[in-house]
Amino acid sequence: MDDGKKQNFGGGQEIENPNNITIKGIIGLLVGHTDCNDNRKVISLGIGDPTAYSCFHTTAVAQEAVVESLRSAKFNGYSPTAGLPQARKAIAEYLSRDLPYKLSQEDVYLTAGCTQAIEITLSILARPGANILLPRPGFPIYGLCAAFRHLEIRYFDLLPDKGWEVDIEAVETLVDHNTVAMVIINPGNPCGNVYTYQHLKKIAETAKRLGVVVIADEVYGHLAFGANSFVPMGVFGSIAPVITLGSLSKRWLVPGWRLGWLVTNDPDGSLKSPKFVERLKKYCDICGGPATFIQGAVPTIIEQTQEAFFRKTINMLTQTSDICFEKIKEIQCLSCPYKPEGSMTVMVKLNLCLLKDISDDIDFCFKLAKEESVIILPGLAVGLKNWLRITFAVEPSSLEEGLERVKFFYQRHSNLQNRC
C-alpha cells in the first residue's frame, strides 16, 4: 500500500490509502452511500462511540461533577500548559493503582482526548530521518500523524492465529538507529485482544534491547472481559521507557468530553531530561488542552465513580461481544480468528471466493451500506485489506438486527458454485 495511492469503490468514487484516511472520514462516506429510500434505520457497526445507544451511558457522578465544576465559576480561565495540578494528581494516583511504583503529577500531561496525545507524542519524538514502528492492523491516526511529521512508517504485523500478538521477530528486523518508538495498543483496537503479562514483558525487553521507546495506547484500559486481565505497559517502565496514552472516553463512556492524557512511565528518568520535558511543555503550549471546567471535574469523577458502574459496562460488552461472535458464525463469508476479549471492536476476515460480485473489503462495505443500511469499517482503513472491523459496543437488539442484515446481504451475493 503506497502512500498517496487511491482505491476505487462502487460508483467510481475513490478512497485514499491508510496513511491519508481517517475512520470518521470513511464512516461519513459510507453513511452518505446509504439508500435514502430505505425506511429502515441505519445501523452503524463501524465507529467506536457507544454513547449512540442508551445501554451505554456515563455515571451520574461524572455528569454532576462537570455541572458542579461549571457552576463553581472556578474553572472559566485558562489552565496551566500541562493541565490543572489537581486533575494531573488525580490521574497520577488513578494510574498508580496498577503500577509497582508511584507516578507524580509531573508525569502527567492533559490533552484534548487521546487523539491529541498521539499528535503531541509523535511530534516531540520526530526528527529528520526518524522512523516509527506501527502495528498492522492498527489505529490509522498514528499513520496520519506520522506522515504529517515526516516520520517514516514501518509496520509490524499482529498475528491473528496467536491472539493478535506482536510479531516480535519482525520488530527486530525493522529497527535501526533512526527508530524512535514502537506503538502498542492494548486492549486492542481494532482486534479486541488483551495482551498477557508475559507478552507485554517480552515487548518491553525487546524495546530495551533495541533502544526504543514504547508508546502504549491504553484508551481502552480496563475494558477487558476475557481470560486475560488488563496489564498496563507502565508496569514495565523500569525495563524500557513507556509513554502511556489514555483518556476518560471509553471507560467512562464520554468520548465527546475530550479529556485525555500523556504520561511518562519512566522510573529511571530517561524521559525526564530537561530538554525532553521542555520540548513537551512547549508543544502543549502550542496545542492547548481540554476545557478547563472538564479538568476541574476530573478528581471527583475518578475518586467517586463506583465499581458497579464499571462492572455494568463490562457486563454489557461481554454480552454484545458474545452476540457478535455467534452471529458472525452464521455468515459464511466471514470468519473471526479470535473471540474479542477487550475493547469494543473485532476483526473478521472476508472470504471473497464465497461472493460472486464483490471485489474487495471496500466494495463489500459500500454495497452493504447501499443495500442494507448497515455501516461496517473496511479493513483497509486499519491496514488489513479484505478484512472488516466490526464494533460491538451497540445495543443488543440493534447489533443482532445489523448482523442479520449482513447475513441477508451475504445470501444475496453468495457464490453458490464456489466453496473455496
CSV table of C-alpha atoms in Angstrom, one decimal:
chain,number,residue,atom,x,y,z
A,1,MET,CA,0.0,0.0,0.0
A,2,ASP,CA,1.9,3.0,-1.2
A,3,ASP,CA,1.3,6.3,0.4
A,4,GLY,CA,-0.9,8.5,-1.7
A,5,LYS,CA,-2.4,5.9,-3.9
A,6,LYS,CA,-6.2,5.6,-4.1
A,7,GLN,CA,-8.7,2.8,-4.2
A,8,ASN,CA,-11.9,2.6,-6.2
A,9,PHE,CA,-15.2,1.5,-4.7
A,10,GLY,CA,-18.7,1.2,-6.1
A,11,GLY,CA,-19.9,4.2,-8.1
A,12,GLY,CA,-16.5,5.2,-9.3
A,13,GLN,CA,-15.6,7.1,-6.2
A,14,GLU,CA,-12.1,6.8,-4.7
A,15,ILE,CA,-10.7,6.3,-1.3
A,16,GLU,CA,-7.2,7.1,-0.2
A,17,ASN,CA,-4.9,4.5,1.4
A,18,PRO,CA,-4.4,4.3,5.1
A,19,ASN,CA,-1.8,7.0,5.7
A,20,ASN,CA,-4.2,9.6,4.3
A,21,ILE,CA,-7.5,8.4,5.7
A,22,THR,CA,-9.4,8.5,9.0
A,23,ILE,CA,-12.1,6.2,10.3
A,24,LYS,CA,-14.5,9.2,10.7
A,25,GLY,CA,-13.9,10.1,7.0
A,26,ILE,CA,-14.7,6.6,5.7
A,27,ILE,CA,-17.7,6.3,8.0
A,28,GLY,CA,-19.0,9.6,6.6
A,29,LEU,CA,-18.7,8.3,3.1
A,30,LEU,CA,-20.4,5.1,4.0
A,31,VAL,CA,-23.3,6.9,5.6
A,32,GLY,CA,-23.6,9.1,2.6
A,33,HIS,CA,-23.9,5.9,0.4
A,34,THR,CA,-26.9,4.5,2.2
A,35,ASP,CA,-30.2,4.4,0.3
A,36,CYS,CA,-32.4,7.4,1.4
A,37,ASN,CA,-35.4,5.4,0.3
A,38,ASP,CA,-34.7,2.6,2.7
A,39,ASN,CA,-37.1,3.2,5.6
A,40,ARG,CA,-35.1,1.1,8.0
A,41,LYS,CA,-32.8,2.9,10.4
A,42,VAL,CA,-29.1,3.0,9.6
A,43,ILE,CA,-27.2,0.7,12.0
A,44,SER,CA,-23.6,1.6,12.5
A,45,LEU,CA,-21.2,-1.1,13.5
A,46,GLY,CA,-18.4,1.0,12.3
A,47,ILE,CA,-17.4,3.6,14.8
A,48,GLY,CA,-16.5,3.1,18.4
A,49,ASP,CA,-18.9,5.6,20.0
A,50,PRO,CA,-21.0,3.6,22.4
A,51,THR,CA,-22.9,6.7,23.5
A,52,ALA,CA,-25.2,6.4,20.4
A,53,TYR,CA,-27.0,3.7,22.4
A,54,SER,CA,-28.9,4.1,25.7
A,55,CYS,CA,-27.4,1.0,27.2
A,56,PHE,CA,-24.0,2.7,27.3
A,57,HIS,CA,-24.2,5.9,29.3
A,58,THR,CA,-21.9,7.5,31.8
A,59,THR,CA,-22.4,7.6,35.6
A,60,ALA,CA,-24.3,10.3,37.3
A,61,VAL,CA,-21.2,11.1,39.3
A,62,ALA,CA,-19.4,12.2,36.2
A,63,GLN,CA,-22.3,14.3,35.0
A,64,GLU,CA,-22.8,16.0,38.3
A,65,ALA,CA,-19.1,16.7,38.7
A,66,VAL,CA,-19.0,18.6,35.4
A,67,VAL,CA,-22.1,20.6,36.3
A,68,GLU,CA,-20.7,21.5,39.7
A,69,SER,CA,-17.3,22.4,38.1
A,70,LEU,CA,-19.0,24.7,35.7
A,71,ARG,CA,-21.4,26.3,38.3
A,72,SER,CA,-18.5,27.0,40.7
A,73,ALA,CA,-17.1,29.6,38.3
A,74,LYS,CA,-13.6,28.5,39.4
A,75,PHE,CA,-12.7,27.0,36.0
A,76,ASN,CA,-13.6,29.6,33.4
A,77,GLY,CA,-10.0,30.7,32.8
A,78,TYR,CA,-7.0,29.2,31.1
A,79,SER,CA,-5.5,26.1,32.7
A,80,PRO,CA,-1.7,25.7,33.0
A,81,THR,CA,0.1,24.3,30.0
A,82,ALA,CA,0.2,20.7,31.3
A,83,GLY,CA,-3.3,20.9,32.9
A,84,LEU,CA,-4.7,21.7,36.3
A,85,PRO,CA,-2.5,20.3,39.1
A,86,GLN,CA,-5.4,18.7,40.9
A,87,ALA,CA,-6.5,16.9,37.7
A,88,ARG,CA,-3.0,15.7,37.0
A,89,LYS,CA,-2.6,14.5,40.5
A,90,ALA,CA,-5.9,12.6,40.4
A,91,ILE,CA,-4.9,10.8,37.2
A,92,ALA,CA,-1.4,10.0,38.5
A,93,GLU,CA,-3.0,8.4,41.6
A,94,TYR,CA,-5.5,6.6,39.4
A,95,LEU,CA,-2.9,5.1,37.1
A,96,SER,CA,-0.5,4.3,40.0
A,97,ARG,CA,-3.1,1.8,41.5
A,98,ASP,CA,-1.9,-0.7,38.9
A,99,LEU,CA,1.8,0.0,38.9
A,100,PRO,CA,4.7,-1.2,41.1
A,101,TYR,CA,5.8,2.5,41.6
A,102,LYS,CA,4.0,5.8,42.1
A,103,LEU,CA,3.6,8.4,39.4
A,104,SER,CA,3.7,12.1,40.3
A,105,GLN,CA,1.5,14.8,38.8
A,106,GLU,CA,4.6,16.0,36.9
A,107,ASP,CA,4.5,12.7,34.9
A,108,VAL,CA,1.0,13.6,33.6
A,109,TYR,CA,0.1,16.0,30.8
A,110,LEU,CA,-3.6,16.6,30.0
A,111,THR,CA,-4.7,16.6,26.4
A,112,ALA,CA,-7.9,17.1,24.3
A,113,GLY,CA,-8.7,13.4,24.1
A,114,CYS,CA,-6.3,10.6,23.2
A,115,THR,CA,-6.0,11.8,19.6
A,116,GLN,CA,-4.2,15.0,20.8
A,117,ALA,CA,-2.0,12.8,23.0
A,118,ILE,CA,-1.0,10.8,19.9
A,119,GLU,CA,-0.3,14.0,17.9
A,120,ILE,CA,1.9,15.5,20.7
A,121,THR,CA,3.8,12.3,21.3
A,122,LEU,CA,4.7,11.8,17.7
A,123,SER,CA,5.6,15.5,17.2
A,124,ILE,CA,8.0,15.6,20.1
A,125,LEU,CA,9.7,12.4,19.0
A,126,ALA,CA,10.1,13.4,15.4
A,127,ARG,CA,13.4,14.4,14.0
A,128,PRO,CA,14.9,14.4,10.5
A,129,GLY,CA,15.3,10.8,9.2
A,130,ALA,CA,13.5,9.2,12.1
A,131,ASN,CA,11.1,6.2,11.7
A,132,ILE,CA,8.4,4.8,13.9
A,133,LEU,CA,7.0,1.2,14.2
A,134,LEU,CA,3.3,0.9,14.0
A,135,PRO,CA,1.1,-2.2,14.4
A,136,ARG,CA,-0.8,-3.7,11.5
A,137,PRO,CA,-3.8,-3.7,11.9
A,138,GLY,CA,-3.9,-0.6,14.0
A,139,PHE,CA,-5.5,2.8,14.6
A,140,PRO,CA,-5.0,4.9,11.5
A,141,ILE,CA,-4.5,8.3,13.3
A,142,TYR,CA,-0.9,7.1,14.1
A,143,GLY,CA,-0.1,6.8,10.4
A,144,LEU,CA,-1.7,10.1,9.6
A,145,CYS,CA,0.1,12.0,12.4
A,146,ALA,CA,3.4,10.3,11.4
A,147,ALA,CA,3.0,11.3,7.8
A,148,PHE,CA,2.4,14.9,8.8
A,149,ARG,CA,5.5,14.9,10.9
A,150,HIS,CA,7.6,13.3,8.1
A,151,LEU,CA,8.2,10.2,10.3
A,152,GLU,CA,9.0,7.2,8.2
A,153,ILE,CA,6.4,4.5,9.0
A,154,ARG,CA,7.4,0.9,9.4
A,155,TYR,CA,4.6,-1.6,10.1
A,156,PHE,CA,4.9,-4.8,12.1
A,157,ASP,CA,2.2,-7.4,11.9
A,158,LEU,CA,-0.1,-8.6,14.6
A,159,LEU,CA,-0.6,-12.4,14.4
A,160,PRO,CA,-4.3,-13.4,14.3
A,161,ASP,CA,-3.6,-17.1,15.0
A,162,LYS,CA,-1.7,-16.1,18.2
A,163,GLY,CA,-4.4,-13.8,19.6
A,164,TRP,CA,-3.1,-10.8,17.6
A,165,GLU,CA,0.2,-10.8,19.5
A,166,VAL,CA,3.1,-8.6,18.2
A,167,ASP,CA,5.4,-10.3,15.7
A,168,ILE,CA,8.5,-9.7,17.8
A,169,GLU,CA,10.9,-11.2,15.2
A,170,ALA,CA,9.5,-8.7,12.6
A,171,VAL,CA,10.0,-5.8,15.1
A,172,GLU,CA,13.7,-6.8,15.5
A,173,THR,CA,14.2,-6.7,11.7
A,174,LEU,CA,12.6,-3.3,11.3
A,175,VAL,CA,14.6,-1.3,14.0
A,176,ASP,CA,17.6,0.7,13.1
A,177,HIS,CA,19.5,3.7,14.7
A,178,ASN,CA,16.8,6.1,13.5
A,179,THR,CA,13.8,4.2,15.1
A,180,VAL,CA,12.4,6.5,17.8
A,181,ALA,CA,9.5,4.4,19.1
A,182,MET,CA,7.1,1.5,18.7
A,183,VAL,CA,3.3,1.7,19.3
A,184,ILE,CA,1.4,-0.9,21.3
A,185,ILE,CA,-2.4,-0.7,21.6
A,186,ASN,CA,-3.8,-2.7,24.5
A,187,PRO,CA,-6.7,-3.6,24.8
A,188,GLY,CA,-6.6,-3.9,21.1
A,189,ASN,CA,-8.2,-1.6,18.6
A,190,PRO,CA,-9.2,-2.9,16.1
A,191,CYS,CA,-8.7,-6.5,17.2
A,192,GLY,CA,-10.4,-6.9,20.5
A,193,ASN,CA,-7.4,-8.6,22.0
A,194,VAL,CA,-5.9,-8.2,25.5
A,195,TYR,CA,-2.2,-8.9,25.9
A,196,THR,CA,-0.8,-11.2,28.7
A,197,TYR,CA,1.7,-10.0,31.3
A,198,GLN,CA,4.3,-12.3,29.7
A,199,HIS,CA,3.8,-10.9,26.2
A,200,LEU,CA,4.0,-7.3,27.4
A,201,LYS,CA,7.2,-8.0,29.3
A,202,LYS,CA,8.7,-9.6,26.2
A,203,ILE,CA,7.8,-6.4,24.2
A,204,ALA,CA,9.5,-4.3,26.9
A,205,GLU,CA,12.6,-6.4,26.9
A,206,THR,CA,12.7,-6.2,23.1
A,207,ALA,CA,12.4,-2.4,23.3
A,208,LYS,CA,15.2,-2.2,25.8
A,209,ARG,CA,17.5,-4.3,23.7
A,210,LEU,CA,16.7,-2.3,20.6
A,211,GLY,CA,16.8,1.1,22.4
A,212,VAL,CA,13.3,2.3,21.5
A,213,VAL,CA,10.6,4.0,23.5
A,214,VAL,CA,7.2,2.2,23.8
A,215,ILE,CA,4.1,4.2,23.1
A,216,ALA,CA,1.4,2.4,25.0
A,217,ASP,CA,-2.1,3.3,23.7
A,218,GLU,CA,-4.4,2.3,26.6
A,219,VAL,CA,-7.5,4.3,25.7
A,220,TYR,CA,-9.5,1.1,26.3
A,221,GLY,CA,-7.7,0.4,29.5
A,222,HIS,CA,-9.5,-1.9,31.9
A,223,LEU,CA,-12.2,-2.8,29.3
A,224,ALA,CA,-11.2,-6.5,29.4
A,225,PHE,CA,-13.7,-9.3,29.8
A,226,GLY,CA,-11.9,-12.5,28.8
A,227,ALA,CA,-9.3,-14.8,30.2
A,228,ASN,CA,-6.6,-12.1,30.3
A,229,SER,CA,-6.7,-9.2,32.8
A,230,PHE,CA,-5.6,-5.8,31.6
A,231,VAL,CA,-2.0,-5.1,32.5
A,232,PRO,CA,-0.7,-1.5,31.8
A,233,MET,CA,2.5,-1.3,29.9
A,234,GLY,CA,3.8,1.1,32.6
A,235,VAL,CA,4.3,-1.9,34.8
A,236,PHE,CA,7.5,-2.5,32.7
A,237,GLY,CA,8.6,1.2,32.7
A,238,SER,CA,11.8,0.2,34.6
A,239,ILE,CA,12.7,-2.1,31.7
A,240,ALA,CA,12.1,0.3,28.9
A,241,PRO,CA,10.8,3.9,28.9
A,242,VAL,CA,7.0,4.0,28.2
A,243,ILE,CA,4.8,6.8,27.2
A,244,THR,CA,1.2,5.9,28.1
A,245,LEU,CA,-1.7,7.5,26.3
A,246,GLY,CA,-5.2,7.3,27.6
A,247,SER,CA,-8.5,9.1,28.3
A,248,LEU,CA,-11.8,9.2,30.1
A,249,SER,CA,-13.5,8.5,26.8
A,250,LYS,CA,-14.1,4.8,26.8
A,251,ARG,CA,-14.1,3.6,30.4
A,252,TRP,CA,-16.3,6.5,31.5
A,253,LEU,CA,-18.3,6.5,28.2
A,254,VAL,CA,-17.7,10.2,27.5
A,255,PRO,CA,-15.7,10.4,24.2
A,256,GLY,CA,-17.1,13.8,23.4
A,257,TRP,CA,-15.7,15.3,26.6
A,258,ARG,CA,-12.2,15.2,25.1
A,259,LEU,CA,-10.2,14.6,28.3
A,260,GLY,CA,-7.1,12.6,27.6
A,261,TRP,CA,-3.6,12.2,29.0
A,262,LEU,CA,0.0,11.6,28.1
A,263,VAL,CA,2.0,10.0,30.9
A,264,THR,CA,5.8,9.3,31.2
A,265,ASN,CA,6.1,5.9,32.8
A,266,ASP,CA,9.8,6.1,33.4
A,267,PRO,CA,11.1,5.5,36.9
A,268,ASP,CA,14.7,5.5,35.7
A,269,GLY,CA,14.3,9.1,34.4
A,270,SER,CA,15.4,8.8,30.7
A,271,LEU,CA,12.3,10.7,29.6
A,272,LYS,CA,12.7,13.3,32.3
A,273,SER,CA,15.7,15.1,30.8
A,274,PRO,CA,15.3,18.9,30.9
A,275,LYS,CA,15.4,19.0,27.1
A,276,PHE,CA,12.6,16.4,26.6
A,277,VAL,CA,10.4,18.0,29.3
A,278,GLU,CA,10.8,21.5,27.9
A,279,ARG,CA,10.0,20.3,24.4
A,280,LEU,CA,6.9,18.5,25.7
A,281,LYS,CA,5.7,21.6,27.6
A,282,LYS,CA,6.3,23.9,24.7
A,283,TYR,CA,4.3,21.7,22.4
A,284,CYS,CA,1.5,21.6,24.9
A,285,ASP,CA,1.6,25.5,24.8
A,286,ILE,CA,1.0,25.3,21.1
A,287,CYS,CA,-1.8,22.8,21.2
A,288,GLY,CA,-3.7,23.9,24.2
A,289,GLY,CA,-5.6,21.2,26.1
A,290,PRO,CA,-9.1,20.1,27.3
A,291,ALA,CA,-11.7,22.6,28.5
A,292,THR,CA,-10.7,23.8,32.0
A,293,PHE,CA,-14.1,23.0,33.6
A,294,ILE,CA,-13.8,19.4,32.4
A,295,GLN,CA,-10.4,19.3,34.1
A,296,GLY,CA,-11.9,20.7,37.2
A,297,ALA,CA,-14.3,17.7,37.4
A,298,VAL,CA,-11.6,15.1,37.0
A,299,PRO,CA,-10.8,14.5,40.7
A,300,THR,CA,-14.4,13.9,41.6
A,301,ILE,CA,-15.0,11.7,38.6
A,302,ILE,CA,-12.1,9.5,39.4
A,303,GLU,CA,-12.5,9.4,43.2
A,304,GLN,CA,-16.2,8.9,43.4
A,305,THR,CA,-17.1,6.6,40.5
A,306,GLN,CA,-18.3,3.3,41.9
A,307,GLU,CA,-17.0,0.0,40.8
A,308,ALA,CA,-20.6,-1.1,40.0
A,309,PHE,CA,-20.6,1.4,37.1
A,310,PHE,CA,-17.5,-0.2,35.6
A,311,ARG,CA,-18.9,-3.7,36.1
A,312,LYS,CA,-22.1,-2.8,34.3
A,313,THR,CA,-20.1,-1.7,31.2
A,314,ILE,CA,-18.1,-4.8,31.3
A,315,ASN,CA,-21.2,-7.0,31.6
A,316,MET,CA,-22.8,-5.2,28.6
A,317,LEU,CA,-19.6,-5.6,26.5
A,318,THR,CA,-19.4,-9.3,27.4
A,319,GLN,CA,-23.0,-9.7,26.2
A,320,THR,CA,-22.6,-7.8,23.0
A,321,SER,CA,-19.2,-9.4,22.1
A,322,ASP,CA,-20.8,-12.8,22.6
A,323,ILE,CA,-23.7,-11.9,20.3
A,324,CYS,CA,-21.3,-10.5,17.7
A,325,PHE,CA,-19.1,-13.6,17.8
A,326,GLU,CA,-22.0,-16.0,17.5
A,327,LYS,CA,-23.8,-14.1,14.7
A,328,ILE,CA,-20.6,-13.9,12.7
A,329,LYS,CA,-20.6,-17.7,12.7
A,330,GLU,CA,-23.8,-17.6,10.7
A,331,ILE,CA,-22.3,-15.6,7.9
A,332,GLN,CA,-20.3,-18.0,5.8
A,333,CYS,CA,-18.2,-15.3,4.0
A,334,LEU,CA,-16.9,-14.0,7.4
A,335,SER,CA,-14.6,-15.7,9.8
A,336,CYS,CA,-13.4,-14.5,13.2
A,337,PRO,CA,-9.9,-15.9,14.2
A,338,TYR,CA,-10.1,-14.6,17.7
A,339,LYS,CA,-13.1,-14.0,20.0
A,340,PRO,CA,-12.9,-10.5,21.4
A,341,GLU,CA,-11.8,-10.2,25.0
A,342,GLY,CA,-11.5,-6.5,25.3
A,343,SER,CA,-12.1,-3.0,23.9
A,344,MET,CA,-15.2,-2.6,21.7
A,345,THR,CA,-14.2,-3.9,18.2
A,346,VAL,CA,-13.2,-7.1,16.5
A,347,MET,CA,-11.5,-8.0,13.2
A,348,VAL,CA,-13.1,-10.5,10.9
A,349,LYS,CA,-11.7,-12.0,7.7
A,350,LEU,CA,-13.7,-11.6,4.4
A,351,ASN,CA,-13.7,-14.7,2.1
A,352,LEU,CA,-14.2,-13.2,-1.4
A,353,CYS,CA,-14.4,-16.6,-3.0
A,354,LEU,CA,-17.8,-17.1,-1.5
A,355,LEU,CA,-19.1,-13.8,-3.0
A,356,LYS,CA,-19.9,-13.6,-6.7
A,357,ASP,CA,-19.8,-9.8,-7.3
A,358,ILE,CA,-17.7,-8.3,-4.5
A,359,SER,CA,-14.2,-7.2,-5.4
A,360,ASP,CA,-12.7,-6.4,-2.0
A,361,ASP,CA,-13.5,-5.2,1.5
A,362,ILE,CA,-14.2,-1.6,0.4
A,363,ASP,CA,-16.7,-2.8,-2.3
A,364,PHE,CA,-18.3,-5.1,0.4
A,365,CYS,CA,-18.8,-2.2,2.8
A,366,PHE,CA,-20.2,0.3,0.3
A,367,LYS,CA,-22.6,-2.2,-1.2
A,368,LEU,CA,-23.7,-3.3,2.3
A,369,ALA,CA,-24.4,0.4,3.2
A,370,LYS,CA,-26.3,0.9,0.0
A,371,GLU,CA,-28.4,-2.3,0.2
A,372,GLU,CA,-28.9,-2.9,3.9
A,373,SER,CA,-28.2,0.5,5.6
A,374,VAL,CA,-25.5,-1.2,7.8
A,375,ILE,CA,-22.2,0.5,8.3
A,376,ILE,CA,-19.0,-1.7,8.8
A,377,LEU,CA,-15.5,-0.4,8.5
A,378,PRO,CA,-13.4,-1.9,5.7
A,379,GLY,CA,-10.2,-3.5,6.9
A,380,LEU,CA,-8.1,-1.4,4.6
A,381,ALA,CA,-8.8,1.6,6.9
A,382,VAL,CA,-6.9,-0.1,9.7
A,383,GLY,CA,-4.2,-1.7,7.5
A,384,LEU,CA,-5.6,-5.1,6.5
A,385,LYS,CA,-7.1,-5.5,3.1
A,386,ASN,CA,-10.1,-7.9,2.8
A,387,TRP,CA,-10.8,-7.8,6.5
A,388,LEU,CA,-13.6,-5.9,8.3
A,389,ARG,CA,-13.6,-4.1,11.6
A,390,ILE,CA,-16.9,-4.6,13.5
A,391,THR,CA,-17.8,-2.5,16.6
A,392,PHE,CA,-19.9,-4.4,19.1
A,393,ALA,CA,-20.5,-1.5,21.6
A,394,VAL,CA,-24.0,-1.5,20.3
A,395,GLU,CA,-27.4,-2.0,21.9
A,396,PRO,CA,-28.0,-5.8,21.7
A,397,SER,CA,-31.2,-5.8,19.5
A,398,SER,CA,-29.6,-3.3,17.0
A,399,LEU,CA,-26.4,-5.5,16.9
A,400,GLU,CA,-28.5,-8.6,16.2
A,401,GLU,CA,-30.5,-6.8,13.5
A,402,GLY,CA,-27.4,-5.3,11.9
A,403,LEU,CA,-25.7,-8.7,11.7
A,404,GLU,CA,-28.9,-10.3,10.4
A,405,ARG,CA,-28.9,-7.8,7.6
A,406,VAL,CA,-25.3,-8.7,6.9
A,407,LYS,CA,-26.3,-12.3,6.6
A,408,PHE,CA,-29.1,-11.4,4.1
A,409,PHE,CA,-26.5,-9.4,2.2
A,410,TYR,CA,-24.2,-12.4,2.0
A,411,GLN,CA,-27.0,-14.7,0.9
A,412,ARG,CA,-27.9,-12.3,-1.9
A,413,HIS,CA,-24.3,-12.1,-3.1
A,414,SER,CA,-23.2,-15.6,-2.3
A,415,ASN,CA,-21.4,-17.7,-5.0
A,416,LEU,CA,-23.1,-21.0,-4.5
A,417,GLN,CA,-20.9,-22.7,-7.0
A,418,ASN,CA,-17.7,-21.9,-5.2
A,419,ARG,CA,-16.8,-23.3,-1.8
A,420,CYS,CA,-13.1,-22.5,-1.8
